Short mmCIF file of C-alpha atoms and ligand atoms in Angstrom, two decimals:
data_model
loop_
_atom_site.label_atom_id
_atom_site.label_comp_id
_atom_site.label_asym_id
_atom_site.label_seq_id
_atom_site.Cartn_x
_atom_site.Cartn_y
_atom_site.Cartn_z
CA UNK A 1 -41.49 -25.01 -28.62
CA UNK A 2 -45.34 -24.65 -27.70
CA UNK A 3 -47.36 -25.83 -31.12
CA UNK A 4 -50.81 -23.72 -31.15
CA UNK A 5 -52.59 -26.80 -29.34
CA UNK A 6 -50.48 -26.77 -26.04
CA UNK A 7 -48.16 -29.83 -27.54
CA UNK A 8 -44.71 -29.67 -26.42
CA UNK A 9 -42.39 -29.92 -29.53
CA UNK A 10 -39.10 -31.86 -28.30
CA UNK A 11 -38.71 -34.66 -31.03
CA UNK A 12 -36.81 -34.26 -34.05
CA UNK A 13 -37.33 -37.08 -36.65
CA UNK A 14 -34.49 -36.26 -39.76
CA UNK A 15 -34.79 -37.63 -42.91
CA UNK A 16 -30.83 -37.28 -44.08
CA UNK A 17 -31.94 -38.18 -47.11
CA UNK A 18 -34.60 -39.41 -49.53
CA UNK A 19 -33.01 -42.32 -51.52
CA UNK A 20 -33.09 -45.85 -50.19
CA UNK A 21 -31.29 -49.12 -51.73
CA UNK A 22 -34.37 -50.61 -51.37
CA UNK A 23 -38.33 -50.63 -52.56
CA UNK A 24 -40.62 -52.04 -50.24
CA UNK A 25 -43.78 -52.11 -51.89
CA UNK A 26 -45.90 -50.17 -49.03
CA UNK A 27 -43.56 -47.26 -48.97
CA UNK A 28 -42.26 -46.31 -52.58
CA UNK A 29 -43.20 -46.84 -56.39
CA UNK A 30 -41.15 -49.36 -58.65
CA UNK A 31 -39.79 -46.19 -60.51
CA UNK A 32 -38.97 -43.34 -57.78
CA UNK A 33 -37.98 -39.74 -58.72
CA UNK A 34 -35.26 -38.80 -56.38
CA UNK A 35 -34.74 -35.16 -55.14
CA UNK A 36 -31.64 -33.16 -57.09
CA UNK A 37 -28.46 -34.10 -55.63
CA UNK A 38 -28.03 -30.31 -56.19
CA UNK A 39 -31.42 -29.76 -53.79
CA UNK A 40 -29.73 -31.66 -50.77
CA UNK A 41 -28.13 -29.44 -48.06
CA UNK A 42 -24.67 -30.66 -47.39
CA UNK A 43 -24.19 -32.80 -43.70
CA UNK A 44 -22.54 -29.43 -42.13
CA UNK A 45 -25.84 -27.85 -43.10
CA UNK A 46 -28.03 -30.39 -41.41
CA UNK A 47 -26.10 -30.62 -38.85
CA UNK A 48 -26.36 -26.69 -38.51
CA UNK A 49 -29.62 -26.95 -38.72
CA UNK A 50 -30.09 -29.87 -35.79
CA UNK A 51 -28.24 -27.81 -33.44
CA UNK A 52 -30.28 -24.67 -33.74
CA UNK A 53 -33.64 -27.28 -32.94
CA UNK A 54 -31.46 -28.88 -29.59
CA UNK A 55 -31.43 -24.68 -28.93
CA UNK A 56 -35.14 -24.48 -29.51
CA UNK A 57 -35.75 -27.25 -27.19
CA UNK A 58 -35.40 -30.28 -28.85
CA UNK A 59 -34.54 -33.78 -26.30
CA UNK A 60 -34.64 -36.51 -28.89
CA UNK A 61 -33.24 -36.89 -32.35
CA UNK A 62 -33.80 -39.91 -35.10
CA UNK A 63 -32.17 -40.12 -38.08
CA UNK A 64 -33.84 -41.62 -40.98
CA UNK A 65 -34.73 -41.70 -44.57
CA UNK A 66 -34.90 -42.90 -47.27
CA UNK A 67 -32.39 -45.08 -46.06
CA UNK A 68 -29.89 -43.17 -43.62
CA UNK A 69 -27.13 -45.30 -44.28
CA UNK A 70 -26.79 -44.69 -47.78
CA UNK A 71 -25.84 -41.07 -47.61
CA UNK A 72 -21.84 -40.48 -48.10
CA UNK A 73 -20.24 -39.35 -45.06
CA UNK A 74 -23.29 -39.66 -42.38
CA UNK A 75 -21.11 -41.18 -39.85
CA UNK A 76 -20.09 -37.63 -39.75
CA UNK A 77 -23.56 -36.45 -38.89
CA UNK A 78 -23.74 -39.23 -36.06
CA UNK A 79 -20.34 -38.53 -34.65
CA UNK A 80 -21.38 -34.61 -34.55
CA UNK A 81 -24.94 -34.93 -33.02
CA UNK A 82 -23.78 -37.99 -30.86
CA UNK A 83 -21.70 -35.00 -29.28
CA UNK A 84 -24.68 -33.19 -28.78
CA UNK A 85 -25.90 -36.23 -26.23
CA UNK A 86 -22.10 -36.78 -24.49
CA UNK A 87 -22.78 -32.84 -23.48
CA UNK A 88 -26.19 -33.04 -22.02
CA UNK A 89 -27.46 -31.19 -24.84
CA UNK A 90 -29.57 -33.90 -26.16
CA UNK A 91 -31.21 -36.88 -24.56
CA UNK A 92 -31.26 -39.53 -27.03
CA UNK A 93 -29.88 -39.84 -30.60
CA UNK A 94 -31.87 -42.97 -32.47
CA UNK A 95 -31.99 -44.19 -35.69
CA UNK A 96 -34.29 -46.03 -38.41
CA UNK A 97 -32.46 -48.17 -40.70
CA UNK A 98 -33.56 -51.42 -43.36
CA UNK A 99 -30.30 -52.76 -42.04
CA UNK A 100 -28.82 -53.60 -45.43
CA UNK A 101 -25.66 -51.57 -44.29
CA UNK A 102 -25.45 -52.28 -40.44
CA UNK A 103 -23.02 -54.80 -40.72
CA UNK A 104 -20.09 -52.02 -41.85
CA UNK A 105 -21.59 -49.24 -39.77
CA UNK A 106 -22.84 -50.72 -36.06
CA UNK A 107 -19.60 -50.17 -34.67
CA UNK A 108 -19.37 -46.38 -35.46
CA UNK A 109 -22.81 -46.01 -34.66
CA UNK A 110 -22.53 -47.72 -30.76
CA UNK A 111 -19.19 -45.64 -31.11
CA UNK A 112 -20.77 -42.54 -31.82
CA UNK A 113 -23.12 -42.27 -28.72
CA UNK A 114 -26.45 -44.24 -30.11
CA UNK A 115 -27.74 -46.61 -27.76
CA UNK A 116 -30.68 -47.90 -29.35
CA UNK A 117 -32.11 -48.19 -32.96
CA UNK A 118 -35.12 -49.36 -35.19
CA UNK A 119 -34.72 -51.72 -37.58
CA UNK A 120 -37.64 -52.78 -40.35
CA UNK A 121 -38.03 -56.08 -41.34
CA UNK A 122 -41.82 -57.16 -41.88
CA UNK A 123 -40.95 -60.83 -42.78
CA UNK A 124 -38.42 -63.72 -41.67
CA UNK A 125 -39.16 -65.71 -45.34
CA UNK A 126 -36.53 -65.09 -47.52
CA UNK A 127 -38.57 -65.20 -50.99
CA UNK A 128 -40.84 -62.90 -49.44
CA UNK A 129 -38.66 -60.18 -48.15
CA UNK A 130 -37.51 -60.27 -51.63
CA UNK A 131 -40.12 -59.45 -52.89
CA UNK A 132 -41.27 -56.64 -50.91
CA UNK A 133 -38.38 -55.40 -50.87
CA UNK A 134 -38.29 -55.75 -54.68
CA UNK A 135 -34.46 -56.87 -54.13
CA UNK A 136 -33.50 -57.12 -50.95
CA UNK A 137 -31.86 -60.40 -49.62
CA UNK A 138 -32.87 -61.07 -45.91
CA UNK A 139 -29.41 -62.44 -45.32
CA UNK A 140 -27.71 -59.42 -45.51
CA UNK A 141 -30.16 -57.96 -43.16
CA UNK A 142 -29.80 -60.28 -40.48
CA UNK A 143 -26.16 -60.05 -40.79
CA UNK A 144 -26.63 -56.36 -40.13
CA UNK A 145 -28.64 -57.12 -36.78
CA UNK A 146 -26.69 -59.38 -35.54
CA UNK A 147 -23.70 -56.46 -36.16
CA UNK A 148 -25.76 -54.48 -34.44
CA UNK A 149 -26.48 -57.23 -31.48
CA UNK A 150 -22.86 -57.98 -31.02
CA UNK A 151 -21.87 -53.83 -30.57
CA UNK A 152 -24.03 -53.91 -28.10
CA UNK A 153 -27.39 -51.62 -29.60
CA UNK A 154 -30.61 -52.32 -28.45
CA UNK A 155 -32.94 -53.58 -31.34
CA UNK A 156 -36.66 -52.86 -31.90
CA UNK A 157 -37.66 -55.00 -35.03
CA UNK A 158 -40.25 -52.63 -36.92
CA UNK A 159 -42.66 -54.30 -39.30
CA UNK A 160 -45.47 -53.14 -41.32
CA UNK A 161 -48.89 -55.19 -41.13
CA UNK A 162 -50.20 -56.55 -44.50
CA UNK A 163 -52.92 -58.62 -45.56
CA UNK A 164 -51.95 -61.52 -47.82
CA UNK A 165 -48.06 -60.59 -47.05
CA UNK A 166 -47.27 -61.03 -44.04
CA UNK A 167 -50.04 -61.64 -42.36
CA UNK A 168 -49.24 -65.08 -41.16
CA UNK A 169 -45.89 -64.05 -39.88
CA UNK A 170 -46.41 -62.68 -36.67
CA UNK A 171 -46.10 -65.35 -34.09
CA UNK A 172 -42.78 -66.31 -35.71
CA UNK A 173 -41.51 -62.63 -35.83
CA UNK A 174 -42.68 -62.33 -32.01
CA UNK A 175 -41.19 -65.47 -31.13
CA UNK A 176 -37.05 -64.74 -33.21
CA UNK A 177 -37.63 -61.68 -31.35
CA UNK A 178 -38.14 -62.76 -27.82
CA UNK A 179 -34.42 -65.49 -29.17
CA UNK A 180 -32.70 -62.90 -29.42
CA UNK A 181 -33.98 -60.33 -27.02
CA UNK A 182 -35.47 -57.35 -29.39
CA UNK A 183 -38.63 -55.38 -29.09
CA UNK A 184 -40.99 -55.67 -32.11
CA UNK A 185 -43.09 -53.42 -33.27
CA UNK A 186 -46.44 -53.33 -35.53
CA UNK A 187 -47.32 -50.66 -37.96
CA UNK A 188 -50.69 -50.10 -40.34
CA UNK A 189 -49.82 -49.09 -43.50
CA UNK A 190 -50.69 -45.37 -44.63
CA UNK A 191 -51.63 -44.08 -46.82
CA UNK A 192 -48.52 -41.70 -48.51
CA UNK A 193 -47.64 -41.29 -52.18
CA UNK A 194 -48.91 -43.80 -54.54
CA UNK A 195 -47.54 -47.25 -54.71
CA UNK A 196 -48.76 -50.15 -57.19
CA UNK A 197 -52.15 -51.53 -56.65
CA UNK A 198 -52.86 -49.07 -53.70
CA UNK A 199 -52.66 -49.98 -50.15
CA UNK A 200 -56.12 -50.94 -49.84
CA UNK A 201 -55.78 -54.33 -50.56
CA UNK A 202 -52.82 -55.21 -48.37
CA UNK A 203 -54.58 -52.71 -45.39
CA UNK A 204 -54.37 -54.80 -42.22
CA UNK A 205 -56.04 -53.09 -38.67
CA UNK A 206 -53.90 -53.81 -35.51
CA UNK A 207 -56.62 -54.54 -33.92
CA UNK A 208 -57.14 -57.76 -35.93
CA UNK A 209 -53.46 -58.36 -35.46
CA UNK A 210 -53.61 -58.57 -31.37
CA UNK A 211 -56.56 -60.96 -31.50
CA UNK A 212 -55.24 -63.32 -33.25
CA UNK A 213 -51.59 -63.20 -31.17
CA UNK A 214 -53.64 -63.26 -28.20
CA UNK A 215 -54.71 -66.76 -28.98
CA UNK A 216 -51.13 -67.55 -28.58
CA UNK A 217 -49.40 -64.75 -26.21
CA UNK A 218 -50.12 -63.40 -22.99
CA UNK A 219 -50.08 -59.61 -23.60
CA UNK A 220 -50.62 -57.41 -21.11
CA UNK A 221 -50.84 -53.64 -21.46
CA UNK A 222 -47.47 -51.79 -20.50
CA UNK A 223 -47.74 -47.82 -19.69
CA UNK A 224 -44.24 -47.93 -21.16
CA UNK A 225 -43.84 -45.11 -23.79
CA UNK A 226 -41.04 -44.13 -25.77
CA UNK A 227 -41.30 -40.23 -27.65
CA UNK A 228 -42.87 -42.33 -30.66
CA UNK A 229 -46.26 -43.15 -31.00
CA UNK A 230 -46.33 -46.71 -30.27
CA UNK A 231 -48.39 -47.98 -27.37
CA UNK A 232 -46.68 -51.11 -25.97
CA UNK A 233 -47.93 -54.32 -24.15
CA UNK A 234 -45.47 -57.19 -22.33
CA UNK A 235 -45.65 -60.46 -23.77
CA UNK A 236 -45.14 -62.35 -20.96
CA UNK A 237 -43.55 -65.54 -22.47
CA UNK A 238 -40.99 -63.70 -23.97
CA UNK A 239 -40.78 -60.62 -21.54
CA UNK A 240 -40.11 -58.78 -24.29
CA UNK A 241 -42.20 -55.35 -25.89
CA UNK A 242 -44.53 -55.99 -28.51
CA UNK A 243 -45.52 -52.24 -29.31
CA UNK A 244 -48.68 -51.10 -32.16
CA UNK A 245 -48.82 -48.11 -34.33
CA UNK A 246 -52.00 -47.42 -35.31
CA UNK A 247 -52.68 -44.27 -37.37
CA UNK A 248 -55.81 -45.74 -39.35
CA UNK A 249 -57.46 -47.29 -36.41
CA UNK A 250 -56.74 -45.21 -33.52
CA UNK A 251 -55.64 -41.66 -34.31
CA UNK A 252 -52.43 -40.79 -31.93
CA UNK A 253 -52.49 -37.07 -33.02
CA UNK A 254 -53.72 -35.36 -29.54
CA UNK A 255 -49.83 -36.83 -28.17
CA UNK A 256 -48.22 -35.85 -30.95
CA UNK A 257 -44.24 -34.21 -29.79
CA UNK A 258 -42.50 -33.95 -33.17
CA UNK A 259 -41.88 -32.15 -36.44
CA UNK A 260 -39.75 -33.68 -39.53
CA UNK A 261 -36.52 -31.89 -41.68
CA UNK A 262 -36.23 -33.35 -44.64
CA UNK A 263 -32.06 -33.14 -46.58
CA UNK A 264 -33.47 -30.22 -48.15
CA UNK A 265 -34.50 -28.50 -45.12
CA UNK A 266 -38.34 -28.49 -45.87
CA UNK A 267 -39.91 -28.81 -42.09
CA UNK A 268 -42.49 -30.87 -42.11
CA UNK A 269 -45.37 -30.17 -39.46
CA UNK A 270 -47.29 -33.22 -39.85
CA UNK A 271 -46.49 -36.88 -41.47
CA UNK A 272 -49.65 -36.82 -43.28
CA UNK A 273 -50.06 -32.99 -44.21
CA UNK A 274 -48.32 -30.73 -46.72
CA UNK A 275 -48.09 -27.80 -43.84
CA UNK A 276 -44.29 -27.37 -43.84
CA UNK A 277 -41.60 -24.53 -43.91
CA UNK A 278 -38.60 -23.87 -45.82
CA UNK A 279 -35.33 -23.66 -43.57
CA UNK A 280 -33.02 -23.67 -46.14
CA UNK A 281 -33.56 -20.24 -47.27
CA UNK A 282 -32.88 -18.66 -43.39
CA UNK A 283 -30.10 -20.97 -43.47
CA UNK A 284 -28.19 -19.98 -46.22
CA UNK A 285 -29.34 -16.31 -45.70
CA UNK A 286 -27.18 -15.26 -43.20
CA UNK A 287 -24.53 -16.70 -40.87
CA UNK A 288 -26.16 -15.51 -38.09
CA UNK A 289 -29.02 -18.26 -37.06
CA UNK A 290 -31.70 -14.90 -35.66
CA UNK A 291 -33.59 -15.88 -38.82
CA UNK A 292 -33.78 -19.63 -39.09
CA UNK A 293 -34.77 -19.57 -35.11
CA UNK A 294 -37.47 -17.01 -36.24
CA UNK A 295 -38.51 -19.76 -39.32
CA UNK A 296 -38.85 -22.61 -36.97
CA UNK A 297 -40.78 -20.80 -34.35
CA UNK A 298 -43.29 -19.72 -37.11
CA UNK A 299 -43.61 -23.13 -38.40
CA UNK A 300 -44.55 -24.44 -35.04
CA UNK A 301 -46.95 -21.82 -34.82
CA UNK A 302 -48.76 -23.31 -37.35
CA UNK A 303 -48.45 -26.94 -36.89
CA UNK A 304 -51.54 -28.71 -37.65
CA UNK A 305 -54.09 -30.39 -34.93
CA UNK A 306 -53.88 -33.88 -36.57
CA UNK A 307 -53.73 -36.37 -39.87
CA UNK A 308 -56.90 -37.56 -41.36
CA UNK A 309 -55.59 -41.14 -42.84
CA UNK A 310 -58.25 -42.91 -45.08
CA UNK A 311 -57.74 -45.59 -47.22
CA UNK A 312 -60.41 -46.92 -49.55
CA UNK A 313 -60.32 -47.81 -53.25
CA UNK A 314 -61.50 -44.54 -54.37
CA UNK A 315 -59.62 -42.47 -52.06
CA UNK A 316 -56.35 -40.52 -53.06
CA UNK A 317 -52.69 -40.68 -50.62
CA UNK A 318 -52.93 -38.18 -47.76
CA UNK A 319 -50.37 -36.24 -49.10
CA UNK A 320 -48.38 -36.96 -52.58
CA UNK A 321 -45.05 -37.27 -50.91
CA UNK A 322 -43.80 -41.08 -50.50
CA UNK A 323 -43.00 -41.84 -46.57
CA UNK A 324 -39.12 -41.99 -47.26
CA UNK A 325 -39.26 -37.85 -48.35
CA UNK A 326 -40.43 -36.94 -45.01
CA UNK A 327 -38.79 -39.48 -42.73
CA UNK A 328 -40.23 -42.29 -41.26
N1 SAM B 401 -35.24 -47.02 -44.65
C1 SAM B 401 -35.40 -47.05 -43.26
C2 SAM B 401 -36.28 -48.20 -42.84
O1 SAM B 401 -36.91 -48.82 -43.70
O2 SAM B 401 -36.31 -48.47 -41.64
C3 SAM B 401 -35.94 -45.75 -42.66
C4 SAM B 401 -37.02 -45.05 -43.40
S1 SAM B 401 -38.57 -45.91 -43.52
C5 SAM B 401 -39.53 -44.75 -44.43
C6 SAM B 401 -39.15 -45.82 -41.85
C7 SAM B 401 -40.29 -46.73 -41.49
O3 SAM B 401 -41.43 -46.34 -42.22
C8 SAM B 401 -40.06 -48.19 -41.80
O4 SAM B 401 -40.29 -48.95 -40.63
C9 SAM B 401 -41.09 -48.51 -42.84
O5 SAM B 401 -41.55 -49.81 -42.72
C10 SAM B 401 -42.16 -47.50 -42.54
N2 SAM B 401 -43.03 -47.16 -43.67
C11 SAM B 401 -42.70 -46.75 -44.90
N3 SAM B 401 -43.78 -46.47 -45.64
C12 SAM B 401 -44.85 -46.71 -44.85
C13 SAM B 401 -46.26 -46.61 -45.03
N4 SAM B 401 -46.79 -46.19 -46.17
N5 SAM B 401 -47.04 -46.94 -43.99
C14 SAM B 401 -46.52 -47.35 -42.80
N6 SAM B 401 -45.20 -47.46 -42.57
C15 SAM B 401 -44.37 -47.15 -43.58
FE1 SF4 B 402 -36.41 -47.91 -48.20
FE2 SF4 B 402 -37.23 -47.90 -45.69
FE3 SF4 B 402 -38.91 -47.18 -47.65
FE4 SF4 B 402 -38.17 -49.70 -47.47
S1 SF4 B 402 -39.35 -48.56 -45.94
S2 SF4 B 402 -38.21 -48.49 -49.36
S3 SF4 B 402 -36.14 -49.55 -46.74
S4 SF4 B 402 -37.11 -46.12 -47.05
#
């Protein structure tokens, strides 16, 4: 899959489905309005739909959400694409999970065929991960990674930068990382869907982030890449990754190798554009998949150049749609 700029399309980011058991603050409203249960294609219909993107071309695969482990019955998904990889047919399966649920489910997942996985956590305080998280209890979450340690799954820590939040947190994030031998990784907060107060406020530039870390760390610039966007440096007293993702302050777009299915099987072209195709309606059209194939090539026919992220106090989201519709 050749997008109309010359970009190779062979990531698949999956968004099994849209609710989460959390509410961090940067990513979803207090009071969310979920998609209709009745909306959702069933896991035999995503996984349908998966297989015809591995025939299309697709290497790599992450599921995510919303919060993937909430859905009933995805080990089912995980067992069926983690097939996909024990046949050559795919690369690398990943995943993106808060790790509330990791403690019942690293087993199956390590099981399944998934080698690695992301898991966010943008503080090690307990009040405070409460309350970005609106609920959450950081115990349960490092239960769930150390779950995930013990079956053996390679752990990047994701956490989102934010001014007067966690701000102060990152030398002690870098340094439980390098204990216990994970990868962390940065992220600016964008601007998608509305959340209380608006992002401005908490908006925190990488940039700023490194220079103060520097004082401390010795980070030198790694060409290391995985099929994200991150771009990674070694901190030598750790030897660990510390990777940035920075869609405000340096645009990524020209690189860009995916496309996003949401559980109702809207394609989404771009993170932070409403360009997207229905699949569902090929899907359930006709047992055959001649017309879904057709769909996706036309939607990567006309996936967009880039995202134009601003946040200021006046201006409105990218896009309405909250980061945990289109899969993060
Ligand atoms: N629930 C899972 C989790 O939290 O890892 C997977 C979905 S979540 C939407 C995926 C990633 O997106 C998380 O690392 C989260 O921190 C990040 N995220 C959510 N909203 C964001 C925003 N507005 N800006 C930047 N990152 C965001
Ligand atoms: Fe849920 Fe993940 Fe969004 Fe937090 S970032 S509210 S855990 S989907």
């Amino acid at each position: 899959m050749i997008d109309p700029f010359g970009r190779k399309v062979s990531y698949l980011r999956v968004s099994v489905t849209d609710r989460c058991d959390l509410r961090c603050v940067y990513c979803m409203a207090e009071e969310m309005s979920f998609l209709p249960k009745a909306d959702l294609l069933t896991l035999e219909e995503m996984e349908r739909l998966c297989t015809a993107f591995v025939r299309k071309g697709v290497r790599r695969m992450r599921l995510t959400g919303g919060e993937p482990l909430v859905r009933r019955g995805v080990m089912s998904l995980v067992e069926a694409l983690g097939r996909l990889v024990a046949a050559g047919e795919l690369d690398e399966l990943t995943l993106t999970t808060n790790g509330t649920r990791l403690a019942k489910h690293a087993e199956g997942l390590a099981a399944a065929g998934i080698r690695r996985i992301n898991v966010s956590l943008d503080t090690l305080d307990a009040e405070t991960f409460t309350r970005l998280t609106r609920w959450g209890k950081l115990d349960q979450v490092l239960a769930g990674i150390a779950a995930a340690k013990a079956a053996g799954l390679a752990i990047k820590i994701n956490a989102v930068a934010m001014n007067g939040i966690n701000d102060g947190e990152f030398d002690r994030l870098l340094e439980w990382c390098g204990v216990h031998g994970f990868d962390l990784c940065l992220i600016e907060t964008m601007p998608l869907g509305n959340v209380a107060g608006g992002r401005e406020p908490t908006y925190l530039p990488l940039s700023t982030v490194r220079a103060r870390l520097e004082r401390r760390w010795t980070l030198a610039d790694s060409d290391w890449r995985t099929s994200g966007p991150a771009r990674y440096a070694t901190v030598a007293e750790t030897g660990r990754r510390l990777g940035f993702i920075t869609p405000m302050s340096h645009n990524f777009c020209e690189s860009c190798n995916r496309v996003r299915l949401t559980c109702t099987g809207t394609l989404y072209l771009c993170l932070g554009k409403d360009d997207a195709a229905d699949l569902r309606t090929p899907l359930r059209a006709s047992e055959s998949d001649a017309a879904l194939e057709a769909a996706i090539d036309a939607a990567i026919a006309a996936k967009p150049q880039g995202h134009d992220f601003v946040i200021d106090r006046e201006a409105a989201p990218a896009v309405p749609r909250h980061m945990s519709v289109t899969g993060g």
